[in-house]
Amino acid sequence: MTEVTPEPTNGLMAELQERFPGAAQPAPEPQEGLTIARDRLVEVATYLRDELGYAYLSNITSVDYPEGTNGLPPRFEVVYHLYQPTGGPLVLHVHADREDPAVPSLAPLFPSANFQEREAWDLMGIRFEGHPDLRRILLWEGFDGHPLRKDWHEPYYEEDHKPFSSRFPEGRPMPAEERTLLRRNLRYPPGWSPRDWRPMADTWGYTPHDEVAHQKNPTHPADRVVLNMGPHHPSTHGVLRLLVTLEGETIQKLEPMFGFLHRCHEKIGERNTWLANMPYTDRLDYVCSMSNNLGYAIAVEKLLDVEVPERAEYIRVIMAEFTRFLNHAVSIGFTGNDLGIYFTAMLYALEEREFILDLFEMTAGSRMMCNYMRFGGVAHDMTDEAVELARELAFERLPRFVDKLEAFLTDNELFRARTVDVGVLPPEQAIAYGCTGPLLRASGVPYDVRRAEPYSIYDQFDFDVVVGTNGDAYDRYLVRVGEMRQSLRILQQALNRLPGGPVMAGKKKATLKVPAGEAYGRIEAPKGEMGFYIISDGGPNPYRYHIRAPSFINLGVMGELCRGHLIADVVIILASIDITLGEVDR
Amino acid sequence: MEFLSNLIVNIGVWIKGLLVGGGVAEHGAALVVKAIGAVVVGFFPLMVVVFLIWAYRKIAARMQGRLGPNSSGTWAGPYGILQTFADAIKMLTKEDIRPQGVDLIPYNLAPILVVFASVMVWAVIPFGPGRGLIGADLSIGIFYILAFSSAALIVFLMAGWSSNNKYATVGAFRAVAQLIGYEIPQLLAVLAVVMVTGSLSTQDIVGSQDVIFLVTLPVSAIIFFLASMAEINARPFELLEAESELVCGYFVEYSGMKFGMFYLAEFMNSVAVAAIFTTLFLGGWRGPWVDQAPILGTVWFLVKMGAVIFLWMLIQITLPRLRIDQMLAFNWKFLVPLALVNLCVVGLVNKGTTEGFPGGASAWTRGSILLGANLAMILATWGMLAVGERQARRRREAWQAAQAGELEVVV
């Protein structure tokens, strides 16, 4: 793979070390970036944001070192990935105590840290001091422990990773229920009883309402109602719950609640071998499995240092761009559904999607869960028949579809009435909330990972970064349509120049030795920046495997966007953010 | 041939003759015939709706590139025409879930009343010429229709409030705002027709349409059609249910056949609106050769009604819905003033043409003067909208330019 590292941040690191002597040190090999002293983190982050323009806190994750590495004692590490809206990454490591981990919160500085710190608290148990609302986000309150800690073991799976030999050495399958009886497989936190449990979210939402109802608090207007949109609601696009406080029909406060689809993808990833994890990434954003594959492959290839053959790179780009097209088409179609166009727009989009899925099936053997990319290439070559279909789609059918879509929607009076000036997101706020993808670009920020930090062979194609002006739902629609056209442009170039040759570097191997180190691979997935943060200790499994899911972080701005709008606008705003719950809940 | 040309009336006469021949008293036989007629009129919308639901699904499927109901899986008749019956049986056999905390009396009464209100409208719709093919030729026929269609509002409120559900309550609130609001332009549009006709009876209104009112009173027709779309909760104004927002609106908590009755009432209302529109503006049963064969009147009526229903379907399947504030603004800021202006203009023109001409103007003269006045009104409205649009665009561009000037620093 052609490694394109953006201009190294050495000068910056030296400057930081000079500015904060003792507080900022280079992280020990093989880690990247800086180690920041815990008590000066906020100071350093403020300086980075205000003086150096690192306004964009992309990713927060945490790593558990129960044994201690690099000559350091047992500890937790919190890892921050910061970007300038144009530049390369800056990685910060902060160490936390193993016994009582606590790190100052960055949520007051960067609103994008809000959800991510809650996730780190939920899964790793690191307290973020000063966080406005630190409670579990993906798991429920009755869950005992923090599952990503290395000393936490799942029920039924005693080993840290999946054993290669049979899981049933006795020769007979043993259902999990036999090993642990029903009702014995639950462990509650100490002092917690399921009988008098009231979900924390409900306490948050209903208490003010109850007070109003019982006249305890006369200052509240009495016509305030708390409404649960979801988890079962026609337009939450999955099992998302929006807790809405209404005054009349106007939104006073809205908070997304999720985790209904949580399966601790990251823990599963740490138990699997590197390659065995590839099909699991399909299930993240199940609409665009190809780009998930690509992101994971790129992250691992950074550690592997393997050269991807040219044909494989082209096929990857072709698949990723078809995925982008189909995601945007389906997204616009579902927006139509939320607007109330009795399924018509959606079915028009799904018809085109079927053809793209046919292409995926021809190439990868599967329509939705493709499992197509490999480290150093792709799993199967594209047949001539598949190339023929791809050419027909990219040159004939899909351009026609985009024209038709625009003819029906762009100047549609009712469509404009419902989307223009709905959910306006100013650019500063978009960056502060860590939004990416069409959501960010519709606000007028020309930030595209394909341009900012080109991966694969995107630097060889001509395409424009589509930006909006107003940042409302209508602009997001326009940006999606523009990106569909740009995708077709890239596809046409790629198909015209598709070279021959092998599609896989070296020969296929069952096991894989990944050198120790850490890597953060990111791609411009259809929904935004998708990052894979992986740490290898040289073993057969990832030591740490974290995903920066664009839907999850884009959802953070939802509450802000909806305030003051009507219920009808909530579904439009949600549809224009374009989330997939498989990715949000992981 | 003589029997066939006026089939339905002659069947009535024949049954009455049989009964009288069998020894039943004259007025008793008349009562039995009336009862049979009432049952037929009551069941007519039901039968139409059973076919209509199938047609709606089939047409929607064709517009969306699907097949719709068909017999490829389980047998459902040719072209899946029996699918609606299967659905009805499914709904009848489903468990009737009653949520906790509902207010029982209004909750159970609402599905009955909603169907009742939609069926009662049919009593005054003239299906054909003469007194034989109308349930009751009331002298206040159109007033009766409007009264019963606003009864639906109470039913929606009953259903929404008694369900003990927030979505249902919001749906009921919207129902009140929407139905009361749109009743005004609807009524004003009908009033223009009544002024021109000089009678509230539906049969008289049909009788006076030598030229159909769609041509002579287009503004009233458009206002009536739009307001009716809102009254029957059709797509651009489909805010009471708003599937993607309120799940199902005021009847979200109903299941089984109670849900089925709301569903039925919705389709029945749309058929009723099509029938009223046909009566008021499309000349009802009037058409060529009706004088020779009165049965053709019923055919013309059904054909015209079918055309209106198809228009309703087209809108229903392809358009998004408005937001509640936009819908109310459209009503109070556009439809109501336009309806009032229309009423004044039609009143003046009507008075002028009946009394201004010596001996009264002919129907054609009167019609063309009305049409001219209506066209002038349409042009004036169009011009005002265009001016408003241009101003709004100019404001918006200025605002965007100001925004762009500020935004240059970003990135």
PDB file of C-alpha atoms in Angstrom, chain A residues 85-86 225-230 233-235 249 337-344 347-348 414-415 417-418 420-422 427-428 445-446 470 472 566 568-569 571, chain B residues 56-57 60 63-66 166-167 170 174 235-236 238-239 243-247 316-326 389 396 399-400 403 407 410-411:
ATOM      1  CA  PRO A  85      -9.811  20.618   9.821  1.00  0.00           C
ATOM      2  CA  THR A  86      -7.197  20.381   7.076  1.00  0.00           C
ATOM      3  CA  VAL A 225     -44.981  16.413  27.903  1.00  0.00           C
ATOM      4  CA  VAL A 226     -42.222  13.819  27.762  1.00  0.00           C
ATOM      5  CA  LEU A 227     -42.555  11.632  24.711  1.00  0.00           C
ATOM      6  CA  ASN A 228     -40.615   8.497  23.885  1.00  0.00           C
ATOM      7  CA  MET A 229     -40.000   8.282  20.156  1.00  0.00           C
ATOM      8  CA  GLY A 230     -38.839   4.759  19.762  1.00  0.00           C
ATOM      9  CA  HIS A 233     -41.166   3.833  15.853  1.00  0.00           C
ATOM     10  CA  PRO A 234     -41.527   3.820  12.074  1.00  0.00           C
ATOM     11  CA  SER A 235     -38.918   6.439  11.382  1.00  0.00           C
ATOM     12  CA  GLU A 249     -45.440  20.235  19.556  1.00  0.00           C
ATOM     13  CA  ASN A 337     -40.375   7.985   3.444  1.00  0.00           C
ATOM     14  CA  ASP A 338     -40.011  10.118   6.535  1.00  0.00           C
ATOM     15  CA  LEU A 339     -41.523  13.016   4.663  1.00  0.00           C
ATOM     16  CA  GLY A 340     -44.536  10.836   4.003  1.00  0.00           C
ATOM     17  CA  ILE A 341     -44.113   9.916   0.333  1.00  0.00           C
ATOM     18  CA  TYR A 342     -45.820   6.550   0.801  1.00  0.00           C
ATOM     19  CA  PHE A 343     -42.644   4.478   0.038  1.00  0.00           C
ATOM     20  CA  THR A 344     -42.398   5.742  -3.537  1.00  0.00           C
ATOM     21  CA  LEU A 347     -38.651   1.981  -3.697  1.00  0.00           C
ATOM     22  CA  TYR A 348     -37.126   3.932  -6.573  1.00  0.00           C
ATOM     23  CA  LEU A 414     -43.299  20.392  -0.753  1.00  0.00           C
ATOM     24  CA  PHE A 415     -39.885  18.773  -0.392  1.00  0.00           C
ATOM     25  CA  ALA A 417     -40.899  23.433   2.271  1.00  0.00           C
ATOM     26  CA  ARG A 418     -40.107  20.583   4.603  1.00  0.00           C
ATOM     27  CA  VAL A 420     -35.102  24.176   3.781  1.00  0.00           C
ATOM     28  CA  ASP A 421     -33.989  25.835   7.033  1.00  0.00           C
ATOM     29  CA  VAL A 422     -34.691  22.705   9.029  1.00  0.00           C
ATOM     30  CA  PRO A 427     -19.833  25.132  10.603  1.00  0.00           C
ATOM     31  CA  GLU A 428     -18.170  25.950  13.940  1.00  0.00           C
ATOM     32  CA  VAL A 445     -16.596  22.790   5.596  1.00  0.00           C
ATOM     33  CA  PRO A 446     -14.712  21.162   2.702  1.00  0.00           C
ATOM     34  CA  ASN A 470     -26.638  26.738   4.565  1.00  0.00           C
ATOM     35  CA  ASP A 472     -29.840  22.565   6.618  1.00  0.00           C
ATOM     36  CA  LEU A 566     -41.486  20.506  15.732  1.00  0.00           C
ATOM     37  CA  ALA A 568     -42.312  16.506  12.300  1.00  0.00           C
ATOM     38  CA  ASP A 569     -38.846  18.014  11.862  1.00  0.00           C
ATOM     39  CA  VAL A 571     -37.662  12.679  11.738  1.00  0.00           C
TER      40      VAL A 571
ATOM     41  CA  TYR B  56     -55.205   1.538  -4.462  1.00  0.00           C
ATOM     42  CA  ARG B  57     -52.636  -1.103  -3.626  1.00  0.00           C
ATOM     43  CA  ALA B  60     -49.506   2.262  -5.856  1.00  0.00           C
ATOM     44  CA  MET B  63     -46.284   3.506  -9.649  1.00  0.00           C
ATOM     45  CA  GLN B  64     -43.521   2.135  -7.467  1.00  0.00           C
ATOM     46  CA  GLY B  65     -42.334  -0.633  -9.756  1.00  0.00           C
ATOM     47  CA  ARG B  66     -43.832  -3.453  -7.736  1.00  0.00           C
ATOM     48  CA  LYS B 166     -49.358  10.683  23.780  1.00  0.00           C
ATOM     49  CA  TYR B 167     -49.164  10.099  20.052  1.00  0.00           C
ATOM     50  CA  VAL B 170     -51.129  14.850  19.623  1.00  0.00           C
ATOM     51  CA  ARG B 174     -53.881  18.116  15.178  1.00  0.00           C
ATOM     52  CA  ARG B 235     -51.411  13.046   1.669  1.00  0.00           C
ATOM     53  CA  PRO B 236     -50.244  16.625   1.572  1.00  0.00           C
ATOM     54  CA  GLU B 238     -52.022  13.757   6.142  1.00  0.00           C
ATOM     55  CA  LEU B 239     -51.062  15.067   9.559  1.00  0.00           C
ATOM     56  CA  GLU B 243     -47.100   7.552  10.017  1.00  0.00           C
ATOM     57  CA  SER B 244     -43.467   8.619  10.239  1.00  0.00           C
ATOM     58  CA  GLU B 245     -44.068  11.068  13.069  1.00  0.00           C
ATOM     59  CA  LEU B 246     -47.040   9.991  15.167  1.00  0.00           C
ATOM     60  CA  VAL B 247     -46.920   6.307  14.221  1.00  0.00           C
ATOM     61  CA  GLN B 316     -51.645  10.194  -2.037  1.00  0.00           C
ATOM     62  CA  ILE B 317     -48.867   8.071  -3.492  1.00  0.00           C
ATOM     63  CA  THR B 318     -46.461  10.689  -4.766  1.00  0.00           C
ATOM     64  CA  LEU B 319     -46.492  13.738  -2.524  1.00  0.00           C
ATOM     65  CA  PRO B 320     -44.802  14.351   0.825  1.00  0.00           C
ATOM     66  CA  ARG B 321     -46.768  15.827   3.655  1.00  0.00           C
ATOM     67  CA  LEU B 322     -46.650  19.332   5.050  1.00  0.00           C
ATOM     68  CA  ARG B 323     -45.758  20.342   8.555  1.00  0.00           C
ATOM     69  CA  ILE B 324     -48.501  21.379  10.941  1.00  0.00           C
ATOM     70  CA  ASP B 325     -47.588  25.062  10.932  1.00  0.00           C
ATOM     71  CA  GLN B 326     -47.269  25.149   7.142  1.00  0.00           C
ATOM     72  CA  GLU B 389     -42.041  34.526  -3.988  1.00  0.00           C
ATOM     73  CA  ARG B 396     -33.016  34.955   1.199  1.00  0.00           C
ATOM     74  CA  TRP B 399     -29.202  36.834   3.883  1.00  0.00           C
ATOM     75  CA  GLN B 400     -27.078  34.169   2.233  1.00  0.00           C
ATOM     76  CA  GLN B 403     -23.692  34.637   5.706  1.00  0.00           C
ATOM     77  CA  LEU B 407     -18.019  32.424   6.628  1.00  0.00           C
ATOM     78  CA  VAL B 410     -13.744  29.098   8.219  1.00  0.00           C
ATOM     79  CA  VAL B 411     -11.173  26.598   6.940  1.00  0.00           C
TER      80      VAL B 411
END
